[in-house]
mmCIF file with all atom_site columns, C-alpha atoms in Angstrom:
data_model
loop_
_atom_site.group_PDB
_atom_site.id
_atom_site.type_symbol
_atom_site.label_atom_id
_atom_site.label_alt_id
_atom_site.label_comp_id
_atom_site.label_asym_id
_atom_site.label_entity_id
_atom_site.label_seq_id
_atom_site.pdbx_PDB_ins_code
_atom_site.Cartn_x
_atom_site.Cartn_y
_atom_site.Cartn_z
_atom_site.occupancy
_atom_site.B_iso_or_equiv
_atom_site.pdbx_formal_charge
_atom_site.auth_seq_id
_atom_site.auth_comp_id
_atom_site.auth_asym_id
_atom_site.auth_atom_id
_atom_site.pdbx_PDB_model_num
ATOM 1   C CA . TYR Y 1 1   ? 77.133 -58.480 -28.296 1.00 44.00 ? 1   TYR Y CA 1
ATOM 2   C CA . ASN Y 1 2   ? 75.271 -56.991 -25.403 1.00 48.00 ? 2   ASN Y CA 1
ATOM 3   C CA . ILE Y 1 3   ? 72.286 -59.167 -24.583 1.00 50.00 ? 3   ILE Y CA 1
ATOM 4   C CA . ASN Y 1 4   ? 70.385 -56.163 -23.227 1.00 50.00 ? 4   ASN Y CA 1
ATOM 5   C CA . SER Y 1 5   ? 70.413 -54.505 -26.643 1.00 53.00 ? 5   SER Y CA 1
ATOM 6   C CA . VAL Y 1 6   ? 68.407 -57.350 -28.215 1.00 53.00 ? 6   VAL Y CA 1
ATOM 7   C CA . LEU Y 1 7   ? 65.958 -57.976 -25.372 1.00 63.00 ? 7   LEU Y CA 1
ATOM 8   C CA . HIS Y 1 8   ? 62.473 -56.648 -25.741 1.00 71.00 ? 8   HIS Y CA 1
ATOM 9   C CA . PHE Y 1 9   ? 59.570 -57.261 -23.404 1.00 78.00 ? 9   PHE Y CA 1
ATOM 10  C CA . ASP Y 1 10  ? 55.981 -56.864 -24.441 1.00 84.00 ? 10  ASP Y CA 1
ATOM 11  C CA . ARG Y 1 11  ? 54.514 -55.124 -21.442 1.00 86.00 ? 11  ARG Y CA 1
ATOM 12  C CA . ASN Y 1 12  ? 50.965 -56.349 -22.114 1.00 89.00 ? 12  ASN Y CA 1
ATOM 13  C CA . ILE Y 1 13  ? 51.979 -59.999 -22.467 1.00 88.00 ? 13  ILE Y CA 1
ATOM 14  C CA . LEU Y 1 14  ? 54.062 -59.793 -19.287 1.00 86.00 ? 14  LEU Y CA 1
ATOM 15  C CA . LYS Y 1 15  ? 51.182 -58.129 -17.457 1.00 88.00 ? 15  LYS Y CA 1
ATOM 16  C CA . GLN Y 1 16  ? 48.747 -60.833 -18.621 1.00 90.00 ? 16  GLN Y CA 1
ATOM 17  C CA . TYR Y 1 17  ? 51.214 -63.544 -17.547 1.00 87.00 ? 17  TYR Y CA 1
ATOM 18  C CA . PHE Y 1 18  ? 51.528 -61.974 -14.081 1.00 85.00 ? 18  PHE Y CA 1
ATOM 19  C CA . LYS Y 1 19  ? 47.757 -61.727 -13.712 1.00 87.00 ? 19  LYS Y CA 1
ATOM 20  C CA . GLU Y 1 20  ? 47.507 -65.492 -14.204 1.00 88.00 ? 20  GLU Y CA 1
ATOM 21  C CA . LEU Y 1 21  ? 50.027 -66.318 -11.478 1.00 85.00 ? 21  LEU Y CA 1
ATOM 22  C CA . PRO Y 1 22  ? 48.302 -67.485 -8.264  1.00 86.00 ? 22  PRO Y CA 1
ATOM 23  C CA . GLU Y 1 23  ? 50.497 -65.135 -6.190  1.00 82.00 ? 23  GLU Y CA 1
ATOM 24  C CA . MET Y 1 24  ? 49.244 -62.144 -8.176  1.00 84.00 ? 24  MET Y CA 1
ATOM 25  C CA . LYS Y 1 25  ? 45.532 -62.892 -7.827  1.00 85.00 ? 25  LYS Y CA 1
ATOM 26  C CA . ALA Y 1 26  ? 43.672 -60.514 -5.500  1.00 84.00 ? 26  ALA Y CA 1
ATOM 27  C CA . GLU Y 1 27  ? 42.121 -63.353 -3.498  1.00 88.00 ? 27  GLU Y CA 1
ATOM 28  C CA . ASN Y 1 28  ? 45.601 -64.678 -2.635  1.00 86.00 ? 28  ASN Y CA 1
ATOM 29  C CA . MET Y 1 29  ? 47.008 -61.346 -1.526  1.00 84.00 ? 29  MET Y CA 1
ATOM 30  C CA . ILE Y 1 30  ? 47.004 -60.413 2.126   1.00 86.00 ? 30  ILE Y CA 1
ATOM 31  C CA . ILE Y 1 31  ? 46.826 -56.770 3.155   1.00 87.00 ? 31  ILE Y CA 1
ATOM 32  C CA . PRO Y 1 32  ? 49.235 -55.964 6.008   1.00 90.00 ? 32  PRO Y CA 1
ATOM 33  C CA . GLN Y 1 33  ? 47.412 -55.103 9.240   1.00 93.00 ? 33  GLN Y CA 1
ATOM 34  C CA . ASN Y 1 34  ? 48.695 -52.680 11.854  1.00 93.00 ? 34  ASN Y CA 1
ATOM 35  C CA . ALA Y 1 35  ? 49.225 -53.695 15.453  1.00 95.00 ? 35  ALA Y CA 1
ATOM 36  C CA . ARG Y 1 36  ? 46.541 -52.161 17.675  1.00 94.00 ? 36  ARG Y CA 1
ATOM 37  C CA . ILE Y 1 37  ? 46.026 -51.469 21.327  1.00 94.00 ? 37  ILE Y CA 1
ATOM 38  C CA . VAL Y 1 38  ? 42.960 -53.319 22.592  1.00 93.00 ? 38  VAL Y CA 1
ATOM 39  C CA . TRP Y 1 39  ? 41.002 -53.135 25.859  1.00 91.00 ? 39  TRP Y CA 1
ATOM 40  C CA . ASN Y 1 40  ? 40.192 -56.470 27.524  1.00 91.00 ? 40  ASN Y CA 1
ATOM 41  C CA . GLY Y 1 41  ? 37.936 -55.040 30.229  1.00 88.00 ? 41  GLY Y CA 1
ATOM 42  C CA . LYS Y 1 42  ? 40.702 -54.690 32.823  1.00 89.00 ? 42  LYS Y CA 1
ATOM 43  C CA . ASN Y 1 43  ? 43.730 -53.334 30.999  1.00 92.00 ? 43  ASN Y CA 1
ATOM 44  C CA . PHE Y 1 44  ? 45.238 -52.657 27.607  1.00 94.00 ? 44  PHE Y CA 1
ATOM 45  C CA . ASN Y 1 45  ? 47.043 -55.236 25.491  1.00 96.00 ? 45  ASN Y CA 1
ATOM 46  C CA . ILE Y 1 46  ? 48.506 -55.233 22.014  1.00 96.00 ? 46  ILE Y CA 1
ATOM 47  C CA . GLU Y 1 47  ? 46.949 -57.124 19.153  1.00 95.00 ? 47  GLU Y CA 1
ATOM 48  C CA . PRO Y 1 48  ? 50.033 -57.895 17.040  1.00 97.00 ? 48  PRO Y CA 1
ATOM 49  C CA . GLU Y 1 49  ? 50.462 -56.738 13.480  1.00 95.00 ? 49  GLU Y CA 1
ATOM 50  C CA . LYS Y 1 50  ? 49.926 -59.132 10.614  1.00 93.00 ? 50  LYS Y CA 1
ATOM 51  C CA . LEU Y 1 51  ? 52.392 -59.264 7.780   1.00 89.00 ? 51  LEU Y CA 1
ATOM 52  C CA . GLY Y 1 52  ? 50.941 -59.008 4.336   1.00 86.00 ? 52  GLY Y CA 1
ATOM 53  C CA . ARG Y 1 53  ? 51.658 -60.211 0.866   1.00 84.00 ? 53  ARG Y CA 1
ATOM 54  C CA . GLN Y 1 54  ? 50.386 -57.671 -1.610  1.00 84.00 ? 54  GLN Y CA 1
ATOM 55  C CA . ILE Y 1 55  ? 51.876 -56.917 -5.023  1.00 83.00 ? 55  ILE Y CA 1
ATOM 56  C CA . ASP Y 1 56  ? 50.825 -54.198 -7.441  1.00 83.00 ? 56  ASP Y CA 1
ATOM 57  C CA . ILE Y 1 57  ? 50.654 -55.643 -10.986 1.00 84.00 ? 57  ILE Y CA 1
ATOM 58  C CA . GLU Y 1 58  ? 51.866 -52.440 -12.680 1.00 87.00 ? 58  GLU Y CA 1
ATOM 59  C CA . LYS Y 1 59  ? 54.815 -52.115 -10.304 1.00 86.00 ? 59  LYS Y CA 1
ATOM 60  C CA . SER Y 1 60  ? 55.668 -55.792 -10.739 1.00 86.00 ? 60  SER Y CA 1
ATOM 61  C CA . VAL Y 1 61  ? 55.761 -55.456 -14.552 1.00 86.00 ? 61  VAL Y CA 1
ATOM 62  C CA . ASP Y 1 62  ? 58.008 -52.374 -14.340 1.00 87.00 ? 62  ASP Y CA 1
ATOM 63  C CA . PHE Y 1 63  ? 60.206 -54.060 -11.751 1.00 84.00 ? 63  PHE Y CA 1
ATOM 64  C CA . ALA Y 1 64  ? 60.570 -57.297 -13.758 1.00 84.00 ? 64  ALA Y CA 1
ATOM 65  C CA . ILE Y 1 65  ? 61.450 -55.419 -16.964 1.00 82.00 ? 65  ILE Y CA 1
ATOM 66  C CA . ALA Y 1 66  ? 64.020 -53.309 -15.113 1.00 83.00 ? 66  ALA Y CA 1
ATOM 67  C CA . GLN Y 1 67  ? 65.596 -56.339 -13.410 1.00 80.00 ? 67  GLN Y CA 1
ATOM 68  C CA . LEU Y 1 68  ? 65.784 -58.430 -16.577 1.00 80.00 ? 68  LEU Y CA 1
ATOM 69  C CA . SER Y 1 69  ? 66.981 -55.501 -18.703 1.00 78.00 ? 69  SER Y CA 1
ATOM 70  C CA . ASN Y 1 70  ? 69.827 -54.909 -16.262 1.00 74.00 ? 70  ASN Y CA 1
ATOM 71  C CA . GLY Y 1 71  ? 71.099 -58.436 -16.703 1.00 72.00 ? 71  GLY Y CA 1
ATOM 72  C CA . GLY Y 1 72  ? 69.290 -60.083 -13.822 1.00 69.00 ? 72  GLY Y CA 1
ATOM 73  C CA . GLY Y 1 73  ? 68.452 -63.704 -14.515 1.00 73.00 ? 73  GLY Y CA 1
ATOM 74  C CA . GLU Y 1 74  ? 65.899 -63.894 -11.719 1.00 77.00 ? 74  GLU Y CA 1
ATOM 75  C CA . VAL Y 1 75  ? 63.390 -61.449 -10.323 1.00 77.00 ? 75  VAL Y CA 1
ATOM 76  C CA . TYR Y 1 76  ? 62.697 -61.361 -6.589  1.00 76.00 ? 76  TYR Y CA 1
ATOM 77  C CA . PHE Y 1 77  ? 59.443 -59.548 -5.958  1.00 76.00 ? 77  PHE Y CA 1
ATOM 78  C CA . THR Y 1 78  ? 59.930 -59.395 -2.199  1.00 73.00 ? 78  THR Y CA 1
ATOM 79  C CA . ILE Y 1 79  ? 61.532 -55.982 -2.732  1.00 72.00 ? 79  ILE Y CA 1
ATOM 80  C CA . ILE Y 1 80  ? 58.256 -54.517 -4.025  1.00 74.00 ? 80  ILE Y CA 1
ATOM 81  C CA . THR Y 1 81  ? 55.870 -56.656 -1.979  1.00 74.00 ? 81  THR Y CA 1
ATOM 82  C CA . ALA Y 1 82  ? 53.894 -54.683 0.594   1.00 71.00 ? 82  ALA Y CA 1
ATOM 83  C CA . HIS Y 1 83  ? 54.285 -56.902 3.612   1.00 81.00 ? 83  HIS Y CA 1
ATOM 84  C CA . LYS Y 1 84  ? 55.149 -54.707 6.570   1.00 85.00 ? 84  LYS Y CA 1
ATOM 85  C CA . PRO Y 1 85  ? 52.365 -52.805 8.344   1.00 91.00 ? 85  PRO Y CA 1
ATOM 86  C CA . GLU Y 1 86  ? 52.753 -49.136 9.300   1.00 90.00 ? 86  GLU Y CA 1
ATOM 87  C CA . VAL Y 1 87  ? 52.387 -49.791 13.048  1.00 94.00 ? 87  VAL Y CA 1
ATOM 88  C CA . THR Y 1 88  ? 54.133 -52.695 14.779  1.00 95.00 ? 88  THR Y CA 1
ATOM 89  C CA . THR Y 1 89  ? 53.907 -54.199 18.264  1.00 96.00 ? 89  THR Y CA 1
ATOM 90  C CA . GLU Y 1 90  ? 57.223 -52.526 19.111  1.00 96.00 ? 90  GLU Y CA 1
ATOM 91  C CA . ASP Y 1 91  ? 55.792 -49.131 18.121  1.00 94.00 ? 91  ASP Y CA 1
ATOM 92  C CA . LEU Y 1 92  ? 52.932 -49.530 20.595  1.00 95.00 ? 92  LEU Y CA 1
ATOM 93  C CA . ALA Y 1 93  ? 54.691 -51.117 23.584  1.00 96.00 ? 93  ALA Y CA 1
ATOM 94  C CA . SER Y 1 94  ? 55.431 -47.867 25.433  1.00 94.00 ? 94  SER Y CA 1
ATOM 95  C CA . ARG Y 1 95  ? 51.972 -46.437 24.598  1.00 92.00 ? 95  ARG Y CA 1
ATOM 96  C CA . LYS Y 1 96  ? 50.301 -49.562 26.032  1.00 95.00 ? 96  LYS Y CA 1
ATOM 97  C CA . ASP Y 1 97  ? 52.433 -49.358 29.185  1.00 96.00 ? 97  ASP Y CA 1
ATOM 98  C CA . TYR Y 1 98  ? 51.575 -45.659 29.553  1.00 93.00 ? 98  TYR Y CA 1
ATOM 99  C CA . LEU Y 1 99  ? 47.837 -46.317 29.208  1.00 94.00 ? 99  LEU Y CA 1
ATOM 100 C CA . ASN Y 1 100 ? 47.966 -49.106 31.806  1.00 95.00 ? 100 ASN Y CA 1
ATOM 101 C CA . THR Y 1 101 ? 50.062 -46.978 34.178  1.00 94.00 ? 101 THR Y CA 1
ATOM 102 C CA . ILE Y 1 102 ? 47.804 -43.949 33.944  1.00 92.00 ? 102 ILE Y CA 1
ATOM 103 C CA . LEU Y 1 103 ? 44.775 -46.136 34.662  1.00 92.00 ? 103 LEU Y CA 1
ATOM 104 C CA . LYS Y 1 104 ? 46.378 -47.072 37.994  1.00 92.00 ? 104 LYS Y CA 1
ATOM 105 C CA . SER Y 1 105 ? 46.477 -43.411 39.037  1.00 90.00 ? 105 SER Y CA 1
ATOM 106 C CA . TYR Y 1 106 ? 44.548 -42.568 42.171  1.00 92.00 ? 106 TYR Y CA 1
ATOM 107 C CA . LEU Y 1 107 ? 44.240 -39.119 43.696  1.00 92.00 ? 107 LEU Y CA 1
ATOM 108 C CA . ARG Y 1 108 ? 41.984 -38.147 46.584  1.00 92.00 ? 108 ARG Y CA 1
ATOM 109 C CA . PHE Y 1 109 ? 40.937 -34.521 47.051  1.00 88.00 ? 109 PHE Y CA 1
ATOM 110 C CA . LYS Y 1 110 ? 39.281 -33.382 50.267  1.00 86.00 ? 110 LYS Y CA 1
ATOM 111 C CA . LEU Y 1 111 ? 37.333 -30.177 49.726  1.00 80.00 ? 111 LEU Y CA 1
ATOM 112 C CA . SER Y 1 112 ? 36.912 -27.522 52.384  1.00 77.00 ? 112 SER Y CA 1
ATOM 113 C CA . ASP Y 1 113 ? 33.328 -28.663 52.997  1.00 78.00 ? 113 ASP Y CA 1
ATOM 114 C CA . GLY Y 1 114 ? 34.556 -32.160 53.832  1.00 83.00 ? 114 GLY Y CA 1
ATOM 115 C CA . ASN Y 1 115 ? 33.442 -33.752 50.566  1.00 84.00 ? 115 ASN Y CA 1
ATOM 116 C CA . VAL Y 1 116 ? 35.954 -36.041 48.921  1.00 89.00 ? 116 VAL Y CA 1
ATOM 117 C CA . VAL Y 1 117 ? 36.522 -36.153 45.171  1.00 90.00 ? 117 VAL Y CA 1
ATOM 118 C CA . ILE Y 1 118 ? 38.501 -39.050 43.757  1.00 92.00 ? 118 ILE Y CA 1
ATOM 119 C CA . LEU Y 1 119 ? 40.411 -39.188 40.495  1.00 93.00 ? 119 LEU Y CA 1
ATOM 120 C CA . ASN Y 1 120 ? 40.716 -42.857 39.617  1.00 93.00 ? 120 ASN Y CA 1
ATOM 121 C CA . GLN Y 1 121 ? 40.366 -45.365 36.814  1.00 92.00 ? 121 GLN Y CA 1
ATOM 122 C CA . ASN Y 1 122 ? 36.669 -44.582 36.334  1.00 90.00 ? 122 ASN Y CA 1
ATOM 123 C CA . THR Y 1 123 ? 37.391 -40.918 35.575  1.00 92.00 ? 123 THR Y CA 1
ATOM 124 C CA . ILE Y 1 124 ? 40.564 -41.572 33.606  1.00 92.00 ? 124 ILE Y CA 1
ATOM 125 C CA . LYS Y 1 125 ? 38.780 -44.091 31.362  1.00 90.00 ? 125 LYS Y CA 1
ATOM 126 C CA . THR Y 1 126 ? 36.654 -41.197 30.080  1.00 91.00 ? 126 THR Y CA 1
ATOM 127 C CA . TRP Y 1 127 ? 39.853 -39.524 28.838  1.00 92.00 ? 127 TRP Y CA 1
ATOM 128 C CA . ILE Y 1 128 ? 40.736 -42.527 26.692  1.00 91.00 ? 128 ILE Y CA 1
ATOM 129 C CA . LYS Y 1 129 ? 39.463 -42.445 23.132  1.00 90.00 ? 129 LYS Y CA 1
ATOM 130 C CA . GLU Y 1 130 ? 39.538 -44.958 20.324  1.00 87.00 ? 130 GLU Y CA 1
ATOM 131 C CA . ASP Y 1 131 ? 42.024 -44.124 17.610  1.00 85.00 ? 131 ASP Y CA 1
ATOM 132 C CA . GLU Y 1 132 ? 41.902 -45.493 14.080  1.00 85.00 ? 132 GLU Y CA 1
ATOM 133 C CA . LYS Y 1 133 ? 45.659 -45.899 13.745  1.00 84.00 ? 133 LYS Y CA 1
ATOM 134 C CA . TYR Y 1 134 ? 46.755 -47.038 17.222  1.00 83.00 ? 134 TYR Y CA 1
ATOM 135 C CA . GLY Y 1 135 ? 43.650 -48.499 18.828  1.00 84.00 ? 135 GLY Y CA 1
ATOM 136 C CA . TYR Y 1 136 ? 43.466 -46.171 21.842  1.00 88.00 ? 136 TYR Y CA 1
ATOM 137 C CA . ILE Y 1 137 ? 44.951 -42.868 22.923  1.00 87.00 ? 137 ILE Y CA 1
ATOM 138 C CA . VAL Y 1 138 ? 44.599 -40.896 26.146  1.00 88.00 ? 138 VAL Y CA 1
ATOM 139 C CA . ASP Y 1 139 ? 43.900 -37.174 26.170  1.00 91.00 ? 139 ASP Y CA 1
ATOM 140 C CA . VAL Y 1 140 ? 45.451 -36.263 29.525  1.00 89.00 ? 140 VAL Y CA 1
ATOM 141 C CA . GLU Y 1 141 ? 45.569 -32.537 28.818  1.00 91.00 ? 141 GLU Y CA 1
ATOM 142 C CA . ASN Y 1 142 ? 41.834 -32.111 28.196  1.00 92.00 ? 142 ASN Y CA 1
ATOM 143 C CA . GLY Y 1 143 ? 40.957 -34.725 30.810  1.00 92.00 ? 143 GLY Y CA 1
ATOM 144 C CA . THR Y 1 144 ? 42.882 -32.993 33.585  1.00 90.00 ? 144 THR Y CA 1
ATOM 145 C CA . ASP Y 1 145 ? 41.536 -29.598 32.497  1.00 92.00 ? 145 ASP Y CA 1
ATOM 146 C CA . GLU Y 1 146 ? 37.969 -30.900 32.798  1.00 92.00 ? 146 GLU Y CA 1
ATOM 147 C CA . PHE Y 1 147 ? 38.696 -32.546 36.142  1.00 91.00 ? 147 PHE Y CA 1
ATOM 148 C CA . ILE Y 1 148 ? 40.192 -29.321 37.532  1.00 90.00 ? 148 ILE Y CA 1
ATOM 149 C CA . LYS Y 1 149 ? 37.183 -27.333 36.283  1.00 91.00 ? 149 LYS Y CA 1
ATOM 150 C CA . MET Y 1 150 ? 34.874 -29.825 37.991  1.00 90.00 ? 150 MET Y CA 1
ATOM 151 C CA . LEU Y 1 151 ? 36.867 -29.457 41.227  1.00 87.00 ? 151 LEU Y CA 1
ATOM 152 C CA . ALA Y 1 152 ? 36.658 -25.680 40.949  1.00 86.00 ? 152 ALA Y CA 1
ATOM 153 C CA . ARG Y 1 153 ? 32.872 -25.848 40.446  1.00 86.00 ? 153 ARG Y CA 1
ATOM 154 C CA . LYS Y 1 154 ? 32.482 -28.092 43.491  1.00 82.00 ? 154 LYS Y CA 1
ATOM 155 C CA . LYS Y 1 155 ? 34.720 -25.803 45.543  1.00 77.00 ? 155 LYS Y CA 1
ATOM 156 C CA . TRP Y 1 156 ? 32.843 -22.711 44.369  1.00 78.00 ? 156 TRP Y CA 1
ATOM 157 C CA . LYS Y 1 157 ? 29.498 -24.358 45.153  1.00 75.00 ? 157 LYS Y CA 1
ATOM 158 C CA . SER Y 1 158 ? 30.772 -25.405 48.578  1.00 69.00 ? 158 SER Y CA 1
ATOM 159 C CA . ASP Y 1 159 ? 32.088 -21.903 49.304  1.00 68.00 ? 159 ASP Y CA 1
ATOM 160 C CA . LYS Y 1 160 ? 28.830 -20.370 48.055  1.00 64.00 ? 160 LYS Y CA 1
ATOM 161 C CA . ILE Y 1 161 ? 26.863 -22.528 50.480  1.00 59.00 ? 161 ILE Y CA 1
ATOM 162 C CA . LYS Y 1 162 ? 29.213 -21.507 53.311  1.00 59.00 ? 162 LYS Y CA 1
ATOM 163 C CA . ARG Y 1 163 ? 28.892 -17.834 52.346  1.00 54.00 ? 163 ARG Y CA 1
ATOM 164 C CA . SER Y 1 164 ? 25.105 -18.055 52.314  1.00 54.00 ? 164 SER Y CA 1
ATOM 165 C CA . GLN Y 1 165 ? 25.131 -19.783 55.708  1.00 53.00 ? 165 GLN Y CA 1
ATOM 166 C CA . PHE Y 1 166 ? 27.446 -17.090 57.011  1.00 48.00 ? 166 PHE Y CA 1
ATOM 167 C CA . LYS Y 1 167 ? 25.148 -14.360 55.712  1.00 49.00 ? 167 LYS Y CA 1
ATOM 168 C CA . ILE Y 1 168 ? 22.150 -16.004 57.287  1.00 42.00 ? 168 ILE Y CA 1
ATOM 169 C CA . LYS Y 1 169 ? 23.942 -16.291 60.606  1.00 44.00 ? 169 LYS Y CA 1
ATOM 170 C CA . LYS Y 1 170 ? 25.183 -12.738 60.330  1.00 42.00 ? 170 LYS Y CA 1
ATOM 171 C CA . THR Y 1 171 ? 21.726 -11.310 59.670  1.00 43.00 ? 171 THR Y CA 1
ATOM 172 C CA . ARG Y 1 172 ? 20.253 -13.154 62.643  1.00 43.00 ? 172 ARG Y CA 1
ATOM 173 C CA . MET Y 1 173 ? 22.620 -11.508 65.063  1.00 42.00 ? 173 MET Y CA 1
#
């Protein structure tokens, strides 16, 4: 005799049994939390991920029936337990290092009129945006574009002032 041919599981009874287990109660389940990049006021750090323990009742019933029907004497739910977050500390390590490195950038531009424009942490911080998935991201492309446009405006304004001074001097001659 094949034991599997005589086994029958009442799905509803099994589901009700699972619902009564402490491990299957919603208040005892822990949702996995992603690691995130956080700002501490001086630099970026990583808030580590938190492992979860969350089991879907419907999936657990299907899984248990499949395991027991295939001759398994025990059912290990760890296979279907949602415990690993999408984003881990390892995933964010290089991003955190990049953010901290870019914040250390310092460039000094001396314009033709003698004014000095500095690209430093204060400007770069405005390029950094909060991100739902990772914590923070930096938009270097748009940030540098805006900085270059600002430099061009200052240069144009400086040159315009020089041109107007030149015209004034020229007309006085």
